[in-house]
Amino acid sequence: MATKQGKKDNRLSDKEAMHLAEITDVSPQQAKDLAEKHGKVKAEKEAKNFKAEG
């Protein structure tokens, strides 16, 4: 069975998404979507930018 080598797992757990949602005022689903798109490390920054633009 082939594996996806070199690809990071950017998915947030429900607990991580809830925490990010609480500190940035985005929904947990938006937090998960931002983490998948931008990576876990940049997710908080992107969430803050997301709310500032909205």
PDB file of C-alpha atoms in Angstrom:
ATOM      1  CA  MET A   1       0.000   0.000   0.000  1.00  0.00           C
ATOM      2  CA  ALA A   2       1.403   3.406  -0.948  1.00  0.00           C
ATOM      3  CA  THR A   3       1.636   6.197   1.618  1.00  0.00           C
ATOM      4  CA  LYS A   4       1.696   9.948   1.188  1.00  0.00           C
ATOM      5  CA  GLN A   5       5.296  10.706   2.004  1.00  0.00           C
ATOM      6  CA  GLY A   6       6.390  14.294   2.413  1.00  0.00           C
ATOM      7  CA  LYS A   7       2.869  15.543   2.983  1.00  0.00           C
ATOM      8  CA  LYS A   8       2.231  17.029   6.404  1.00  0.00           C
ATOM      9  CA  ASP A   9      -0.959  16.345   8.297  1.00  0.00           C
ATOM     10  CA  ASN A  10      -2.466  19.821   8.703  1.00  0.00           C
ATOM     11  CA  ARG A  11      -5.780  18.636  10.080  1.00  0.00           C
ATOM     12  CA  LEU A  12      -6.827  19.991  13.468  1.00  0.00           C
ATOM     13  CA  SER A  13      -8.497  17.866  16.096  1.00  0.00           C
ATOM     14  CA  ASP A  14     -11.862  19.045  17.384  1.00  0.00           C
ATOM     15  CA  LYS A  15     -10.150  20.277  20.556  1.00  0.00           C
ATOM     16  CA  GLU A  16      -7.499  22.218  18.588  1.00  0.00           C
ATOM     17  CA  ALA A  17     -10.145  23.729  16.310  1.00  0.00           C
ATOM     18  CA  MET A  18     -12.256  24.779  19.286  1.00  0.00           C
ATOM     19  CA  HIS A  19      -9.269  26.439  20.938  1.00  0.00           C
ATOM     20  CA  LEU A  20      -8.354  28.305  17.757  1.00  0.00           C
ATOM     21  CA  ALA A  21     -11.981  29.340  17.314  1.00  0.00           C
ATOM     22  CA  GLU A  22     -12.101  30.702  20.866  1.00  0.00           C
ATOM     23  CA  ILE A  23      -8.942  32.785  20.588  1.00  0.00           C
ATOM     24  CA  THR A  24      -9.587  34.127  17.075  1.00  0.00           C
ATOM     25  CA  ASP A  25     -13.396  34.333  16.930  1.00  0.00           C
ATOM     26  CA  VAL A  26     -13.790  32.153  13.827  1.00  0.00           C
ATOM     27  CA  SER A  27     -15.968  29.044  13.762  1.00  0.00           C
ATOM     28  CA  PRO A  28     -14.352  25.672  14.510  1.00  0.00           C
ATOM     29  CA  GLN A  29     -15.003  24.585  10.912  1.00  0.00           C
ATOM     30  CA  GLN A  30     -13.337  27.740   9.575  1.00  0.00           C
ATOM     31  CA  ALA A  31     -10.364  27.019  11.854  1.00  0.00           C
ATOM     32  CA  LYS A  32     -10.086  23.499  10.423  1.00  0.00           C
ATOM     33  CA  ASP A  33     -10.361  24.782   6.860  1.00  0.00           C
ATOM     34  CA  LEU A  34      -7.674  27.428   7.436  1.00  0.00           C
ATOM     35  CA  ALA A  35      -5.324  24.858   8.995  1.00  0.00           C
ATOM     36  CA  GLU A  36      -5.758  22.495   6.046  1.00  0.00           C
ATOM     37  CA  LYS A  37      -5.115  25.294   3.575  1.00  0.00           C
ATOM     38  CA  HIS A  38      -2.278  27.138   5.337  1.00  0.00           C
ATOM     39  CA  GLY A  39      -0.885  24.602   7.806  1.00  0.00           C
ATOM     40  CA  LYS A  40      -1.236  24.325  11.545  1.00  0.00           C
ATOM     41  CA  VAL A  41       1.557  26.809  12.243  1.00  0.00           C
ATOM     42  CA  LYS A  42       0.036  29.615  10.156  1.00  0.00           C
ATOM     43  CA  ALA A  43      -3.597  28.844  10.996  1.00  0.00           C
ATOM     44  CA  GLU A  44      -3.827  31.270  13.940  1.00  0.00           C
ATOM     45  CA  LYS A  45      -2.341  34.158  11.948  1.00  0.00           C
ATOM     46  CA  GLU A  46      -4.621  33.428   9.006  1.00  0.00           C
ATOM     47  CA  ALA A  47      -7.666  33.190  11.291  1.00  0.00           C
ATOM     48  CA  LYS A  48      -6.892  36.611  12.763  1.00  0.00           C
ATOM     49  CA  ASN A  49      -6.483  38.050   9.257  1.00  0.00           C
ATOM     50  CA  PHE A  50      -9.701  36.329   8.163  1.00  0.00           C
ATOM     51  CA  LYS A  51     -11.730  38.025  10.907  1.00  0.00           C
ATOM     52  CA  ALA A  52     -10.015  41.399  10.391  1.00  0.00           C
ATOM     53  CA  GLU A  53     -10.912  41.368   6.688  1.00  0.00           C
ATOM     54  CA  GLY A  54     -14.474  40.134   7.277  1.00  0.00           C
TER      55      GLY A  54
END
